[in-house]
Amino acid sequence: MRDDIEDLARSVLERRAILFVGAGVSMVVGLPSWQELIDHMMDELGLEIEGEQGRALGHPILAEYYRLRHGSIGPLRSWMDREWKVSEERVRDSRIHQLIVELDFPMIYTTNYDRNLEVAYELAQRPFAKIANARDLTFVKLDDTQIVKFHGDFDDDDSLVLTESDYFSRLSFDSPLDVKFRADAMSRTLLFIGYSMQDLNIRLLLHRIWETWTRSAYERSRPPSYVFLPRAGPAQEAVLNRWGITVLTSRIADPEGALTDFLERLAARVGELRSEQAGERIGTGARKARSQG
C-alpha cells in the first residue's frame, strides 16, 4: 500500500484529488444504518408481518411504496432529518472528520443526506460551498471546498435520491450534478471512503467512468482512482481493478479504526511531502541568493 499512498498523497498535496464519502463515514458518529431506516418504514407502513421478506426489499422499494401510500416522502424526510442528526460534539470529536478537513480536498462528493461534513468544516472555520442542485452551482466561490450532495440534501426534498424511481432516474447520469461529476472525474484522482462497494449506482458510476476512458484514445492519461475498504475479497478487488480502481485495505479489523489509520497515514505523508517541498524552495532560494551575492 505504501506506493499507492505515495501517489495518492502527491495528488492530495497538489489538490488534484476528489474525495467521495459514503454512509460508513456518517455511521462512525452515530447515524442510523440503512437497516434502521428500513425498520422505521416497515413500522410506518404496517409491514411487520412480512418480517425478513420486507427487509429484503431494501430501502428504495420501501420508500417507493411509502410515497405511493402517503403521496410524498415529506413525512419520511422529516423523520430522517430529526433522527439522522448528531451533536456538534460528536462531529468535533470524530478523528475521521478532522482528517477529512485537514487533507483539504478541493471537492468532496457524498451520497449522504446529513450535514456532518458541513458541520466539520464550520467547526474548523474553513470555507465551503454546499451543492445539492443546479442553482447551488451558481454560488460557488473559487477557493471554497465544494461539498457536493450527490444524492440530495434534507434542505431540498426534490434533490433527494431515496425511492426506487429516484435511483432509476439517476441511472442515465444526465442530471446537472452527474454532468459535473463526469467532468470533475475525468481530470482528477478519485478516492472513495465509507463504501462497501455493493451499491449498484456507485458501481455503475465507476463502470461508466472506465467505459468513457476505454472508448477514448487517451486511456493511458487517466488519473488514478482508489477505494479504501477495510476488507476486500479477490472477486471484488479483481472487478474494481479491471475498472482502473486500486483497492486499498487494512490489517485493522475494526472498520472505523481501519479508516482512521488509513487517513492518518495519508495525512502524515502529505505533511511530509509539503515539508520536503518547502525545504526545496528554501534551498533553491538560498542558492540563488549566494549566486547573486
CSV table of C-alpha atoms in Angstrom, one decimal:
chain,number,residue,atom,x,y,z
A,1,MET,CA,0.0,0.0,0.0
A,2,ARG,CA,3.0,2.3,0.6
A,3,ASP,CA,3.5,3.1,-3.1
A,4,ASP,CA,-0.3,3.7,-3.6
A,5,ILE,CA,-0.4,6.1,-0.7
A,6,GLU,CA,2.7,7.9,-2.1
A,7,ASP,CA,0.9,8.6,-5.4
A,8,LEU,CA,-2.3,9.4,-3.7
A,9,ALA,CA,-0.6,11.8,-1.3
A,10,ARG,CA,1.0,13.7,-4.1
A,11,SER,CA,-2.4,14.1,-5.8
A,12,VAL,CA,-3.8,15.4,-2.5
A,13,LEU,CA,-0.9,17.8,-2.0
A,14,GLU,CA,-1.4,19.2,-5.5
A,15,ARG,CA,-5.2,19.5,-4.9
A,16,ARG,CA,-5.8,17.1,-7.8
A,17,ALA,CA,-7.8,14.6,-5.7
A,18,ILE,CA,-11.6,14.3,-5.2
A,19,LEU,CA,-12.9,12.6,-2.1
A,20,PHE,CA,-16.2,10.5,-2.4
A,21,VAL,CA,-17.8,9.9,1.0
A,22,GLY,CA,-20.3,7.1,1.8
A,23,ALA,CA,-22.5,6.1,4.7
A,24,GLY,CA,-19.8,4.4,6.6
A,25,VAL,CA,-18.3,7.8,7.5
A,26,SER,CA,-21.6,9.0,8.9
A,27,MET,CA,-22.2,5.9,10.9
A,28,VAL,CA,-18.9,6.5,12.9
A,29,VAL,CA,-20.6,9.5,14.6
A,30,GLY,CA,-23.7,7.6,15.4
A,31,LEU,CA,-26.1,8.0,12.5
A,32,PRO,CA,-28.6,5.2,11.9
A,33,SER,CA,-27.9,2.4,9.5
A,34,TRP,CA,-30.0,1.7,6.4
A,35,GLN,CA,-31.5,-1.2,8.3
A,36,GLU,CA,-32.9,1.2,10.9
A,37,LEU,CA,-34.5,3.3,8.1
A,38,ILE,CA,-36.0,0.1,6.7
A,39,ASP,CA,-37.4,-0.9,10.1
A,40,HIS,CA,-39.0,2.5,10.5
A,41,MET,CA,-40.6,2.4,7.1
A,42,MET,CA,-41.9,-1.1,7.7
A,43,ASP,CA,-43.4,0.0,11.0
A,44,GLU,CA,-45.0,3.1,9.4
A,45,LEU,CA,-46.4,1.1,6.6
A,46,GLY,CA,-47.7,-1.7,8.8
A,47,LEU,CA,-45.5,-4.3,7.1
A,48,GLU,CA,-44.2,-6.0,10.3
A,49,ILE,CA,-46.0,-9.2,9.2
A,50,GLU,CA,-43.7,-9.5,6.2
A,51,GLY,CA,-40.7,-9.9,8.5
A,52,GLU,CA,-37.4,-10.7,6.8
A,53,GLN,CA,-39.1,-10.7,3.4
A,54,GLY,CA,-40.0,-7.0,3.8
A,55,ARG,CA,-36.5,-6.1,5.0
A,56,ALA,CA,-35.0,-7.9,2.0
A,57,LEU,CA,-36.9,-5.5,-0.3
A,58,GLY,CA,-34.3,-2.8,0.5
A,59,HIS,CA,-34.9,0.9,1.3
A,60,PRO,CA,-35.6,2.2,-2.3
A,61,ILE,CA,-38.6,-0.1,-2.9
A,62,LEU,CA,-40.0,0.5,0.6
A,63,ALA,CA,-39.5,4.3,0.1
A,64,GLU,CA,-41.3,4.0,-3.2
A,65,TYR,CA,-44.2,2.3,-1.5
A,66,TYR,CA,-44.1,4.9,1.2
A,67,ARG,CA,-44.5,7.6,-1.4
A,68,LEU,CA,-47.4,5.7,-3.0
A,69,ARG,CA,-49.2,5.3,0.3
A,70,HIS,CA,-48.6,8.9,1.6
A,71,GLY,CA,-48.5,10.9,-1.6
A,72,SER,CA,-45.0,12.1,-0.9
A,73,ILE,CA,-41.9,11.3,1.1
A,74,GLY,CA,-42.3,14.5,3.1
A,75,PRO,CA,-43.1,12.8,6.5
A,76,LEU,CA,-40.3,10.3,5.9
A,77,ARG,CA,-37.8,13.1,5.1
A,78,SER,CA,-38.9,14.9,8.3
A,79,TRP,CA,-38.3,11.8,10.4
A,80,MET,CA,-34.9,11.3,8.7
A,81,ASP,CA,-34.0,14.9,9.3
A,82,ARG,CA,-34.8,14.6,13.0
A,83,GLU,CA,-33.2,11.2,13.6
A,84,TRP,CA,-30.2,11.5,11.3
A,85,LYS,CA,-28.6,14.3,13.3
A,86,VAL,CA,-25.8,14.1,15.7
A,87,SER,CA,-24.4,16.8,18.1
A,88,GLU,CA,-21.6,19.1,17.1
A,89,GLU,CA,-19.6,17.5,19.8
A,90,ARG,CA,-19.7,14.1,18.1
A,91,VAL,CA,-18.5,15.6,14.8
A,92,ARG,CA,-15.9,17.7,16.6
A,93,ASP,CA,-14.6,14.6,18.4
A,94,SER,CA,-14.5,12.5,15.2
A,95,ARG,CA,-10.9,12.0,14.1
A,96,ILE,CA,-12.1,10.9,10.7
A,97,HIS,CA,-13.9,14.2,10.1
A,98,GLN,CA,-10.9,16.1,11.4
A,99,LEU,CA,-8.7,14.3,8.9
A,100,ILE,CA,-11.1,14.9,6.0
A,101,VAL,CA,-10.9,18.7,6.7
A,102,GLU,CA,-7.2,18.6,7.3
A,103,LEU,CA,-6.5,16.9,4.0
A,104,ASP,CA,-8.1,19.9,2.3
A,105,PHE,CA,-9.7,18.3,-0.8
A,106,PRO,CA,-10.9,20.9,-3.3
A,107,MET,CA,-14.1,18.8,-3.9
A,108,ILE,CA,-15.9,16.3,-1.7
A,109,TYR,CA,-18.8,14.3,-3.2
A,110,THR,CA,-21.1,12.4,-0.9
A,111,THR,CA,-24.2,10.2,-1.2
A,112,ASN,CA,-25.0,11.0,2.5
A,113,TYR,CA,-28.0,13.3,3.2
A,114,ASP,CA,-26.8,14.5,6.6
A,115,ARG,CA,-24.8,17.7,7.4
A,116,ASN,CA,-21.9,16.2,9.2
A,117,LEU,CA,-19.3,17.2,6.6
A,118,GLU,CA,-20.7,20.8,6.6
A,119,VAL,CA,-20.6,20.9,10.4
A,120,ALA,CA,-17.0,19.6,10.4
A,121,TYR,CA,-16.0,22.5,8.0
A,122,GLU,CA,-18.0,25.0,10.1
A,123,LEU,CA,-16.3,23.9,13.3
A,124,ALA,CA,-12.9,24.2,11.7
A,125,GLN,CA,-13.9,27.6,10.3
A,126,ARG,CA,-13.0,26.5,6.8
A,127,PRO,CA,-14.9,28.0,3.8
A,128,PHE,CA,-17.1,25.6,1.8
A,129,ALA,CA,-20.0,25.6,-0.7
A,130,LYS,CA,-22.7,23.0,-0.4
A,131,ILE,CA,-24.0,21.9,-3.8
A,132,ALA,CA,-27.2,19.9,-3.9
A,133,ASN,CA,-28.8,21.2,-7.2
A,134,ALA,CA,-28.1,23.2,-10.3
A,135,ARG,CA,-28.9,26.5,-8.6
A,136,ASP,CA,-26.2,25.9,-6.0
A,137,LEU,CA,-23.6,25.7,-8.7
A,138,THR,CA,-24.0,29.4,-9.4
A,139,PHE,CA,-22.9,30.5,-5.9
A,140,VAL,CA,-19.6,28.6,-5.7
A,141,LYS,CA,-16.6,30.7,-4.9
A,142,LEU,CA,-13.2,29.7,-6.5
A,143,ASP,CA,-11.4,29.0,-3.2
A,144,ASP,CA,-14.2,27.2,-1.4
A,145,THR,CA,-14.2,23.5,-0.8
A,146,GLN,CA,-17.2,22.1,-2.7
A,147,ILE,CA,-19.3,19.6,-0.8
A,148,VAL,CA,-21.5,18.0,-3.5
A,149,LYS,CA,-24.6,16.2,-2.1
A,150,PHE,CA,-24.8,13.7,-4.9
A,151,HIS,CA,-28.0,12.0,-3.6
A,152,GLY,CA,-29.5,15.2,-2.3
A,153,ASP,CA,-29.9,17.2,0.9
A,154,PHE,CA,-32.5,17.5,3.6
A,155,ASP,CA,-33.0,21.2,2.8
A,156,ASP,CA,-34.3,20.3,-0.6
A,157,ASP,CA,-36.8,17.5,-0.9
A,158,ASP,CA,-36.7,17.5,-4.7
A,159,SER,CA,-33.0,16.8,-4.6
A,160,LEU,CA,-33.3,13.6,-2.5
A,161,VAL,CA,-32.5,10.3,-4.2
A,162,LEU,CA,-34.3,7.8,-2.0
A,163,THR,CA,-37.0,5.9,-3.8
A,164,GLU,CA,-36.6,3.3,-6.4
A,165,SER,CA,-37.8,5.7,-9.1
A,166,ASP,CA,-35.3,8.3,-7.9
A,167,TYR,CA,-32.5,5.8,-8.3
A,168,PHE,CA,-33.7,4.6,-11.7
A,169,SER,CA,-33.9,8.3,-12.9
A,170,ARG,CA,-30.3,8.8,-11.9
A,171,LEU,CA,-29.1,5.7,-13.9
A,172,SER,CA,-29.0,7.9,-17.1
A,173,PHE,CA,-26.4,10.1,-15.3
A,174,ASP,CA,-27.6,13.2,-17.1
A,175,SER,CA,-28.6,15.5,-14.2
A,176,PRO,CA,-26.6,18.7,-13.6
A,177,LEU,CA,-24.7,17.0,-10.7
A,178,ASP,CA,-23.9,14.0,-12.9
A,179,VAL,CA,-22.6,16.1,-15.7
A,180,LYS,CA,-20.4,18.0,-13.2
A,181,PHE,CA,-19.1,14.8,-11.7
A,182,ARG,CA,-18.2,13.3,-15.1
A,183,ALA,CA,-16.2,16.4,-15.9
A,184,ASP,CA,-14.5,16.5,-12.5
A,185,ALA,CA,-13.7,12.8,-12.5
A,186,MET,CA,-12.1,12.9,-15.9
A,187,SER,CA,-9.4,15.2,-14.8
A,188,ARG,CA,-8.7,14.3,-11.1
A,189,THR,CA,-7.8,11.4,-8.9
A,190,LEU,CA,-10.7,9.8,-7.1
A,191,LEU,CA,-10.7,8.4,-3.5
A,192,PHE,CA,-13.8,6.6,-2.2
A,193,ILE,CA,-14.2,6.0,1.6
A,194,GLY,CA,-17.1,4.7,3.6
A,195,TYR,CA,-18.5,2.5,0.9
A,196,SER,CA,-18.9,-1.3,0.8
A,197,MET,CA,-18.8,-1.0,-3.0
A,198,GLN,CA,-22.0,-3.1,-3.2
A,199,ASP,CA,-24.2,-0.1,-4.1
A,200,LEU,CA,-25.3,-0.7,-7.7
A,201,ASN,CA,-25.4,3.1,-8.5
A,202,ILE,CA,-21.9,3.7,-7.3
A,203,ARG,CA,-20.6,0.6,-9.2
A,204,LEU,CA,-22.4,1.7,-12.3
A,205,LEU,CA,-20.9,5.2,-11.9
A,206,LEU,CA,-17.4,3.7,-11.7
A,207,HIS,CA,-18.1,1.5,-14.7
A,208,ARG,CA,-19.2,4.5,-16.8
A,209,ILE,CA,-16.0,6.4,-16.0
A,210,TRP,CA,-13.9,3.4,-17.0
A,211,GLU,CA,-16.1,2.9,-20.2
A,212,THR,CA,-15.6,6.6,-21.1
A,213,TRP,CA,-11.8,6.3,-20.9
A,214,THR,CA,-11.6,3.0,-22.7
A,215,ARG,CA,-13.6,4.4,-25.6
A,216,SER,CA,-11.2,7.4,-25.9
A,217,ALA,CA,-7.7,7.4,-27.5
A,218,TYR,CA,-6.2,8.6,-24.2
A,219,GLU,CA,-6.8,5.8,-21.7
A,220,ARG,CA,-3.2,5.9,-20.5
A,221,SER,CA,-3.7,9.5,-19.4
A,222,ARG,CA,-6.4,8.6,-17.0
A,223,PRO,CA,-5.8,9.9,-13.4
A,224,PRO,CA,-5.6,7.0,-10.8
A,225,SER,CA,-8.6,6.2,-8.7
A,226,TYR,CA,-8.7,4.5,-5.3
A,227,VAL,CA,-11.2,3.0,-2.9
A,228,PHE,CA,-10.5,2.2,0.7
A,229,LEU,CA,-12.1,-1.0,2.0
A,230,PRO,CA,-11.3,-2.5,5.5
A,231,ARG,CA,-11.6,-5.9,3.8
A,232,ALA,CA,-11.9,-6.9,0.1
A,233,GLY,CA,-12.3,-10.3,-1.4
A,234,PRO,CA,-10.4,-11.4,-4.6
A,235,ALA,CA,-13.5,-11.2,-6.8
A,236,GLN,CA,-14.4,-7.6,-5.7
A,237,GLU,CA,-10.8,-6.5,-6.0
A,238,ALA,CA,-10.4,-8.0,-9.5
A,239,VAL,CA,-13.5,-6.3,-10.8
A,240,LEU,CA,-12.6,-2.9,-9.4
A,241,ASN,CA,-9.0,-3.3,-10.7
A,242,ARG,CA,-10.5,-4.0,-14.1
A,243,TRP,CA,-12.2,-0.7,-14.0
A,244,GLY,CA,-9.0,1.1,-13.1
A,245,ILE,CA,-9.8,1.3,-9.3
A,246,THR,CA,-6.9,0.5,-6.9
A,247,VAL,CA,-8.3,-1.2,-3.7
A,248,LEU,CA,-6.6,-0.1,-0.5
A,249,THR,CA,-7.2,-2.3,2.5
A,250,SER,CA,-6.1,-2.5,6.2
A,251,ARG,CA,-5.0,-5.2,8.6
A,252,ILE,CA,-7.1,-3.5,11.4
A,253,ALA,CA,-10.3,-5.4,12.0
A,254,ASP,CA,-12.4,-2.5,13.2
A,255,PRO,CA,-13.8,-0.6,10.2
A,256,GLU,CA,-13.6,2.8,12.0
A,257,GLY,CA,-10.1,2.1,13.3
A,258,ALA,CA,-9.0,0.9,9.8
A,259,LEU,CA,-10.3,4.1,8.1
A,260,THR,CA,-8.8,6.3,10.8
A,261,ASP,CA,-5.4,4.7,10.4
A,262,PHE,CA,-5.5,5.0,6.6
A,263,LEU,CA,-6.4,8.7,6.7
A,264,GLU,CA,-3.8,9.3,9.4
A,265,ARG,CA,-1.1,7.7,7.3
A,266,LEU,CA,-2.2,9.6,4.2
A,267,ALA,CA,-2.3,12.9,6.1
A,268,ALA,CA,1.2,12.2,7.5
A,269,ARG,CA,2.6,11.5,4.1
A,270,VAL,CA,1.0,14.7,2.7
A,271,GLY,CA,2.6,16.6,5.5
A,272,GLU,CA,6.0,15.1,4.9
A,273,LEU,CA,5.8,16.0,1.2
A,274,ARG,CA,4.7,19.5,2.0
A,275,SER,CA,7.7,19.9,4.3
A,276,GLU,CA,10.0,18.5,1.7
A,277,GLN,CA,8.6,20.9,-0.9
A,278,ALA,CA,9.1,23.9,1.5
A,279,GLY,CA,12.7,22.8,2.2
A,280,GLU,CA,13.4,22.6,-1.5
A,281,ARG,CA,12.1,26.1,-2.0
A,282,ILE,CA,14.2,27.4,0.8
A,283,GLY,CA,17.3,25.6,-0.6
A,284,THR,CA,16.7,27.0,-4.0
A,285,GLY,CA,16.2,30.5,-2.7
A,286,ALA,CA,19.5,30.2,-0.7
A,287,ARG,CA,21.5,29.0,-3.7
A,288,LYS,CA,20.0,31.8,-5.8
A,289,ALA,CA,20.9,34.4,-3.2
A,290,ARG,CA,24.5,33.1,-2.9
A,291,SER,CA,24.9,33.1,-6.7
A,292,GLN,CA,23.7,36.7,-6.9
A,293,GLY,CA,26.0,37.7,-4.0
